[in-house]
Coordinates of C-alpha atoms and ligand atoms in Angstrom, one line a residue:
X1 CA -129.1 43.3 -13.8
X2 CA -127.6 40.0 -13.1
X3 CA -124.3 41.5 -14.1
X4 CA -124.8 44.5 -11.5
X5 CA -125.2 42.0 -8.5
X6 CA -121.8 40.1 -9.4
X7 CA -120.0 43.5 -9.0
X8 CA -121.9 45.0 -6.1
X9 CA -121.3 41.9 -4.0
X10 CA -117.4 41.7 -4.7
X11 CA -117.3 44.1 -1.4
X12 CA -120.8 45.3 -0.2
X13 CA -120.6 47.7 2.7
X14 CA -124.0 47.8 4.3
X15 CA -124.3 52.1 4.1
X16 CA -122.3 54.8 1.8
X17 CA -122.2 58.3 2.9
X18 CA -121.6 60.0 0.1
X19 CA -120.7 63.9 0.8
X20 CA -119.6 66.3 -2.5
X21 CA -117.2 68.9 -1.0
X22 CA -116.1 72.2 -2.6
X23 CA -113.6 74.5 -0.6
X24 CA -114.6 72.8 3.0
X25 CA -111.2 72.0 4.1
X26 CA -112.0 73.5 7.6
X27 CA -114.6 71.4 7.8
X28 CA -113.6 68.1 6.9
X29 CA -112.1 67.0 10.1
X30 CA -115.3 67.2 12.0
X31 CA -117.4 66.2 9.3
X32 CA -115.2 63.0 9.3
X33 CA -115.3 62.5 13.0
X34 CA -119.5 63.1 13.8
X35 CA -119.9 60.6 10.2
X36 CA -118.0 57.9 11.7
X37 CA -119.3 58.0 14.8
X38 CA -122.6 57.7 13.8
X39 CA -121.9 55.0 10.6
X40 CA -120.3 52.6 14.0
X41 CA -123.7 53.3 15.9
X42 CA -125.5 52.0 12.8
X43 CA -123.7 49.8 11.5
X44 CA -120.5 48.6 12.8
X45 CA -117.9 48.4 10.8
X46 CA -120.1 47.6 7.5
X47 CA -119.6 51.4 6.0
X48 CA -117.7 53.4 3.7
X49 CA -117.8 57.5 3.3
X50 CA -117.4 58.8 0.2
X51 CA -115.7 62.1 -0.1
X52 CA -116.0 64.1 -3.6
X53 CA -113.6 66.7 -4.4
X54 CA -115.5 69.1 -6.4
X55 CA -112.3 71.0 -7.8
X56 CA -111.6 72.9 -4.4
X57 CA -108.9 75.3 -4.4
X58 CA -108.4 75.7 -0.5
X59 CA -106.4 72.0 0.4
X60 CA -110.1 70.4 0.8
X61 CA -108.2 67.5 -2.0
X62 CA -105.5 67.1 0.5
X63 CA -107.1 66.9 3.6
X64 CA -109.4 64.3 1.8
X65 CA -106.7 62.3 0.7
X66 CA -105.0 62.5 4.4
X67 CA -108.1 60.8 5.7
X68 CA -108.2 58.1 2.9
X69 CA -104.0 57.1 3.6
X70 CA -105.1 56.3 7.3
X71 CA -108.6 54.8 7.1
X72 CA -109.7 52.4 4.6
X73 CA -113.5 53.2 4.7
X74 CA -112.7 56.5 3.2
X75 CA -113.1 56.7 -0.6
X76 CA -111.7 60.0 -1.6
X77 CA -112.5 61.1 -5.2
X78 CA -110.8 64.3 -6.9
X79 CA -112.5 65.6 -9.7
X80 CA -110.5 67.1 -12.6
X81 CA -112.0 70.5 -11.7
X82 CA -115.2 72.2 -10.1
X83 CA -118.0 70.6 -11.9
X84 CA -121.1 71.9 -9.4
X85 CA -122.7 70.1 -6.3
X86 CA -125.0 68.4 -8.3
X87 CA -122.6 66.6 -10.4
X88 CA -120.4 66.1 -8.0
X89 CA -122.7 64.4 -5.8
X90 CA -123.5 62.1 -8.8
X91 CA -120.2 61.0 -9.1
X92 CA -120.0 59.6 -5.7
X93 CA -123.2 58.0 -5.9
X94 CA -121.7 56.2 -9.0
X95 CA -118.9 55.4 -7.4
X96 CA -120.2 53.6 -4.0
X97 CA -121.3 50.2 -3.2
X98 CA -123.3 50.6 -0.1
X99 CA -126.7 48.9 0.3
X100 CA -127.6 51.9 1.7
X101 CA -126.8 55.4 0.6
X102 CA -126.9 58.5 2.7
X103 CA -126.4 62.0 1.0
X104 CA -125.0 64.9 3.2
X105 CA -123.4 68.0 3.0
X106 CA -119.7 68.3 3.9
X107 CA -120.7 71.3 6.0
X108 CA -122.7 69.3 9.0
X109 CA -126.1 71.5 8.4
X110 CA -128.1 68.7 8.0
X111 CA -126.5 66.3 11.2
X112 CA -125.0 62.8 10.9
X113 CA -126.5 62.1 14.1
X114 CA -130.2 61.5 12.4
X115 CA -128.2 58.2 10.3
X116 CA -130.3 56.2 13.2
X117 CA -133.5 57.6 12.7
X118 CA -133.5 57.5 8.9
X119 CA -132.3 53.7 8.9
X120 CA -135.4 53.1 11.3
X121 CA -138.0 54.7 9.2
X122 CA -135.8 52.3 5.9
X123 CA -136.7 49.3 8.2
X124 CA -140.3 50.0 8.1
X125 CA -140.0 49.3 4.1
X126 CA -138.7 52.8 2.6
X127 CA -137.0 53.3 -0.4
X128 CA -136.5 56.5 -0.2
X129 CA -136.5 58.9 3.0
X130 CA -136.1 62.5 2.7
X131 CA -135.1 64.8 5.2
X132 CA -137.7 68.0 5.3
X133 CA -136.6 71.0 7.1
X134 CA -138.5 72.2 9.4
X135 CA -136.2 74.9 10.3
X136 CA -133.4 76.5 8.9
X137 CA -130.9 78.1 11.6
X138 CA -128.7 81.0 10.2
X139 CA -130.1 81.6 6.9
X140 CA -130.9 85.1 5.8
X141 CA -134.7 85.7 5.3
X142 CA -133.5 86.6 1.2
X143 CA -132.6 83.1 1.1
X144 CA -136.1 81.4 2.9
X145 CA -138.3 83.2 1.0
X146 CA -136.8 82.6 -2.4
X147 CA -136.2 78.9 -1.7
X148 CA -139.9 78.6 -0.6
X149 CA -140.7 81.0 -3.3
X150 CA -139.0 78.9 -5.8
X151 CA -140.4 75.2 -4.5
X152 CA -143.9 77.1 -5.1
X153 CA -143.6 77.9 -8.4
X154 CA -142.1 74.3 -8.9
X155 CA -144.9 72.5 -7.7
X156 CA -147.6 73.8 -10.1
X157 CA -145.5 73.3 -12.9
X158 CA -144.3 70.6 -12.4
X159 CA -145.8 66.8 -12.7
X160 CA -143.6 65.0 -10.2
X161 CA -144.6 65.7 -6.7
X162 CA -141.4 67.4 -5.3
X163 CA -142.1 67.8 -1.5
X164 CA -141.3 71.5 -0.3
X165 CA -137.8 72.4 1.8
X166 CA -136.3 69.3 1.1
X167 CA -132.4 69.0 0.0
X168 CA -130.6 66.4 -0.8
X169 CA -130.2 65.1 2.5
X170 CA -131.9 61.6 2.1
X171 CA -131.0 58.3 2.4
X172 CA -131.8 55.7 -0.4
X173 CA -131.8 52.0 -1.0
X174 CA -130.0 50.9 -3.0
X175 CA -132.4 50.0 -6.4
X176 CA -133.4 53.3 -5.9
X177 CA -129.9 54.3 -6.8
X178 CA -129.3 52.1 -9.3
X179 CA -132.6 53.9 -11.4
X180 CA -131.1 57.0 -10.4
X181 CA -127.6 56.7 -11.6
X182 CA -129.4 55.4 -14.5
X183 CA -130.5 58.4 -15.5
X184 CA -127.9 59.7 -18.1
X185 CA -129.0 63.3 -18.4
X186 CA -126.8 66.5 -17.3
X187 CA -128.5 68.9 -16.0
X188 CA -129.2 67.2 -12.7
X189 CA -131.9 68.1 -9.5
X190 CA -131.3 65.4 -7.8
X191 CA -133.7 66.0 -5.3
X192 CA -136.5 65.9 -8.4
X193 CA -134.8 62.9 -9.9
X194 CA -135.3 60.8 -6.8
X195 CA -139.2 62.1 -6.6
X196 CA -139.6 60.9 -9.8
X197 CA -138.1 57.2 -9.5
X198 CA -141.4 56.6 -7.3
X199 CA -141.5 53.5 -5.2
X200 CA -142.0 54.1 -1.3
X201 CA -140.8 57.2 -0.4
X202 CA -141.4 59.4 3.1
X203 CA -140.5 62.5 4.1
X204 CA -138.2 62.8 7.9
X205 CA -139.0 66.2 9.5
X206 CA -136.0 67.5 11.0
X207 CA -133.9 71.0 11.5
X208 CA -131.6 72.2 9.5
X209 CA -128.5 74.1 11.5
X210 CA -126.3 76.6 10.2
X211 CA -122.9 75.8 8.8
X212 CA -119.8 74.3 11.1
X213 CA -117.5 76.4 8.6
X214 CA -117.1 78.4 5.9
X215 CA -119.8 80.2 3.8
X216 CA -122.4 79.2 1.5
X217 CA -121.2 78.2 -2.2
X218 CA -124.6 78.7 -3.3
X219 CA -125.5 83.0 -4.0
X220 CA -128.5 83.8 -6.1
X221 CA -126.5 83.4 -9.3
X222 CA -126.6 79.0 -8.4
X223 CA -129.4 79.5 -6.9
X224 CA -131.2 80.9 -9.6
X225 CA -129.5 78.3 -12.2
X226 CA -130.4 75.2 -10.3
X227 CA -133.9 76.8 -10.5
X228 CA -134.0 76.7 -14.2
X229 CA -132.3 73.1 -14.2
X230 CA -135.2 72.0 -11.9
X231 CA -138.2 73.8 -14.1
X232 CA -136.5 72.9 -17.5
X233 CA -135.8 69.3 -17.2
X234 CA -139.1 68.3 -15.1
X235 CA -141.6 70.6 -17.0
X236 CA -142.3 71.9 -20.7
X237 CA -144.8 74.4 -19.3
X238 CA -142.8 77.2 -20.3
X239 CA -143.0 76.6 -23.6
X240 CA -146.6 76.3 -23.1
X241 CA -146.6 79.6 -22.1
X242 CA -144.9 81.0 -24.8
X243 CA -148.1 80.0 -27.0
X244 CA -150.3 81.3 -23.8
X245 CA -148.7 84.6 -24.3
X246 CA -149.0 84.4 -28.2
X247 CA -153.1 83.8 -28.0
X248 CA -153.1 86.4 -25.0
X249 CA -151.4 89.3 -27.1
X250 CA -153.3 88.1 -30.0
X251 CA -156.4 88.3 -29.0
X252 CA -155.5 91.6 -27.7
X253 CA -154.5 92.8 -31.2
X254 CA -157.7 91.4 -32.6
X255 CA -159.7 93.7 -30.0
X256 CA -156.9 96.6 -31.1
X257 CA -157.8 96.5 -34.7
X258 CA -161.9 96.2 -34.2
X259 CA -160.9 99.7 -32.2
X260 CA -159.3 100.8 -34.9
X261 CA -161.6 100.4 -38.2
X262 CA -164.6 101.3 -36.0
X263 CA -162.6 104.6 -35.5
X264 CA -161.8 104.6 -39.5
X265 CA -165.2 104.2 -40.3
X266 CA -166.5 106.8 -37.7
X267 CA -163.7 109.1 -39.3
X268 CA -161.8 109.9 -35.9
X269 CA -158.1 109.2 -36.9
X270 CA -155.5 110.4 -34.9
X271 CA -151.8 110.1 -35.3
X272 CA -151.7 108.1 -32.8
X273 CA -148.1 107.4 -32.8
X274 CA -147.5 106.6 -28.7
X275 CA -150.1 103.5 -28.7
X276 CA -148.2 102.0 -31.9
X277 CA -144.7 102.8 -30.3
X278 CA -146.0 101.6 -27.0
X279 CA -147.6 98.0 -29.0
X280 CA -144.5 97.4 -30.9
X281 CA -142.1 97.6 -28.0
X282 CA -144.6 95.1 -26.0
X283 CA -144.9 92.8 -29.1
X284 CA -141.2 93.0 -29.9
X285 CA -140.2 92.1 -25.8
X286 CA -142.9 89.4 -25.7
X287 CA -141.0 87.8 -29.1
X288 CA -137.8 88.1 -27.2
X289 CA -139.4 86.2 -24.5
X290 CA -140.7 83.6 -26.1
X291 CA -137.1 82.8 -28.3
X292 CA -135.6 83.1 -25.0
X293 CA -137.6 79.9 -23.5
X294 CA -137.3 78.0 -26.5
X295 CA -133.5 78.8 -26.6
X296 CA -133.4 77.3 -23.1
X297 CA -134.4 74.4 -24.2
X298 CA -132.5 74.0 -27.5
X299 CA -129.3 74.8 -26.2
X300 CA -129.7 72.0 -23.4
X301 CA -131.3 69.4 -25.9
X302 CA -127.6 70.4 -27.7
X303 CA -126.0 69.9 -24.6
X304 CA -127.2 66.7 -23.8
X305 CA -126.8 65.4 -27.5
X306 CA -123.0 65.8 -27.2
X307 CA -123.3 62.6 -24.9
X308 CA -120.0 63.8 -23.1
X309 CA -119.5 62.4 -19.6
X310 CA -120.8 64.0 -16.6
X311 CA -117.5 64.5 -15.5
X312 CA -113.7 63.6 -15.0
X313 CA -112.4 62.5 -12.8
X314 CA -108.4 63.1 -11.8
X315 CA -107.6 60.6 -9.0
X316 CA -108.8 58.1 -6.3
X317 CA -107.7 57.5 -2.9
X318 CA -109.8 53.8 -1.9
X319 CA -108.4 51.3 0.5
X320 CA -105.7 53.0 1.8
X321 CA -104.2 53.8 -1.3
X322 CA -103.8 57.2 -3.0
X323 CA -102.7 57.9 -6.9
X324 CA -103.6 57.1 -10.2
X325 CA -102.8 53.6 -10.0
X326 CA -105.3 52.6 -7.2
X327 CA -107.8 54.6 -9.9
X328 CA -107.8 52.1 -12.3
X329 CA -109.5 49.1 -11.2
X330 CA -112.3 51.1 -9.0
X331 CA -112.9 53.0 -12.7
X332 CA -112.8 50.0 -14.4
X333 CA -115.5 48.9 -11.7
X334 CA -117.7 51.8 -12.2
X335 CA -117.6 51.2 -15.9
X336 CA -118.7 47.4 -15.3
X337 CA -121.9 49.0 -12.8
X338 CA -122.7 51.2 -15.8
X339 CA -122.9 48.7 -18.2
X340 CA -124.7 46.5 -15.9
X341 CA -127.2 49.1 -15.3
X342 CA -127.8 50.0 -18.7
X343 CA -128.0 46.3 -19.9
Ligands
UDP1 N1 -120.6 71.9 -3.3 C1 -119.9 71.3 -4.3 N2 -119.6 72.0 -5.5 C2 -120.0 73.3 -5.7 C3 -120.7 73.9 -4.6 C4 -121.0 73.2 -3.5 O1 -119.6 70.1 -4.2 O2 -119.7 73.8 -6.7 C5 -120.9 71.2 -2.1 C6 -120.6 71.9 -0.8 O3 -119.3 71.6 -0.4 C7 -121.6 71.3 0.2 C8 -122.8 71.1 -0.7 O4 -122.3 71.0 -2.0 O5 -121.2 70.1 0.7 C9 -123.9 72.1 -0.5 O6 -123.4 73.4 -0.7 P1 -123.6 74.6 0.3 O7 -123.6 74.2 1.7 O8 -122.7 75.7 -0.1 O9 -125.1 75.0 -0.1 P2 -126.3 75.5 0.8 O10 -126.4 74.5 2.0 O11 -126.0 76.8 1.3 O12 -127.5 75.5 0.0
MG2 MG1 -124.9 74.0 3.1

């Protein structure tokens, strides 16, 4: 760890914001404006905003990389191609040197404007504070009720006490980050992650508004993935299931054939050919089931065994500069907080 201090003090800032952004270029603007207001409020001139290009395809990367020629506490970061929020967020978390780290959305739902609050409720000692929704303006009821759904289901499979409606709207300290970017694994909840770091974390009650533009990159089909990412890499209970199911059907079967020789013996045998049909097509689904689960988790233990990096990324606007060249040294830095961390 004595490494990691060397590098992070080279140029502290005293808060990131750190904001992954996929097709928000009508956005950005304001997003850029309401953030730096409220990083000056805070914090003077002691801040840097992190912007992640998540492989957009609307001029998001260029509006990012307008803000970055003209002020030098924006760290734009393009990312070879559309990698997912959660990675993307990861990658500006490994990329900024704040002692503070706020996460936000690019699309203003969860407002800047509560940076004060958070850093107050940091000041009393927090590692960790989470912002917890109490409402959610302009989302459809399908949306609520499978998010609160989901965070149900979650919580009593799950070992890790993962607070209901939160996001990843938090802000962190900056050891909590360093145990979270830590954490080499791919298929990231972020928001479980942090849970499971520990230390002195609180929850921040606040509402949630609706988007200042665009639409939501998240329809069931994410939705539903970053579901499975959240139960598979926090929980094996699943697989316990699987050998739930096995004793439940067995036992069933047991109770099937005591039916059956009693009806042998008794000399009642009919042909009897729907309840078979209707046991092997339960038996053979069930099987199917069950492979299914334990493919889930092969074919992400193969995943992660490939070691590959989280991501790539294409080029870095930092300090006024844009282009490859600038990259280098800030990836040469990451590399350094990486080893540091892991050493
Ligand atoms: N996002 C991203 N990559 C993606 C999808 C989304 O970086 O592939 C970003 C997006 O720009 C936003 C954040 O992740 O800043 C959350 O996405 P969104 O607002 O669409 O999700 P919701 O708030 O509807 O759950
Ligand atoms: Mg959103």
């Amino acid at each position: 760890m004595g490494g990691l201090k060397k590098v992070s003090t080279l140029h502290d800032v005293a808060l990131s914001v750190v904001v992954p952004c996929y097709n928000e270029r009508d956005g950005i603007d304001e997003l850029y404006r309401r953030v730096t207001e409220a990083c000056r409020k805070q914090t003077g001139h002691s801040y840097e905003i992190v912007l992640v290009n998540d492989g957009s395809t609307d001029g998001t990367r260029d509006a990012i990389f307008a803000l970055a020629a003209t002020d030098s506490r924006i760290v734009g970061i393009d990312l070879a191609r559309n990698y997912g929020h959660q990675i993307a967020l990861s990658a500006g978390l490994e990329f900024c040197r704040g002692e503070r780290i706020l996460i936000l959305d690019a699309d203003l739902q969860d407002p800047p404007e509560l940076l004060g609050d958070l850093m107050g409720k940091m000041d009393e000692g927090f590692d960790v504070v989470y912002g917890q929704r109490l409402e959610r303006e302009g989302e459809s009821w399908f949306k609520l009720a499978t998010a609160s759904a989901f965070y149900r289901v979650l919580r009593r499979m799950v070992d890790v006490d993962i607070a209901p409606n939160t996001g990843d709207f938090r802000l962190m300290s900056r050891r909590a980050l360093d145990h979270l970017n830590a954490m080499p694994e791919r298929y990231r909840f972020i928001r479980g992650m942090v849970s499971w770091i520990g230390l002195r974390q609180v929850a921040f009650p606040y509402r949630r508004h609706r988007r200042f533009a665009g639409t939501t990159h998240y329809p069931l089909r994410k939705m539903i993935l970053l579901a499975m990412d959240a139960m598979t890499s926090f929980s094996i209970a699943p697989l316990r299931f699987a050998s739930h199911l096995g004793l439940a059907f067995g036992l069933m079967g047991f109770l099937t054939l005591g039916y059956t020789l009693i009806s042998w013996a008794v000399g009642s045998v009919l042909p009897g050919w729907t309840s078979l049909a209707a046991i092997i097509l339960i038996l053979g689904s069930v099987q199917l089931m069950v492979l299914g689960i334990f493919g889930e988790y092969l074919g992400r233990m193969y995943m992660e065994a490939k070691r590959r990096p989280l991501y790539i990324v294409n080029e870095i606007a930092a300090h006024g500069t844009a282009g490859t060249e600038a990259a280098l040294p800030v990836h040469r830095l990451q590399k350094l907080v990486k080893e540091a961390v892991r050493a």
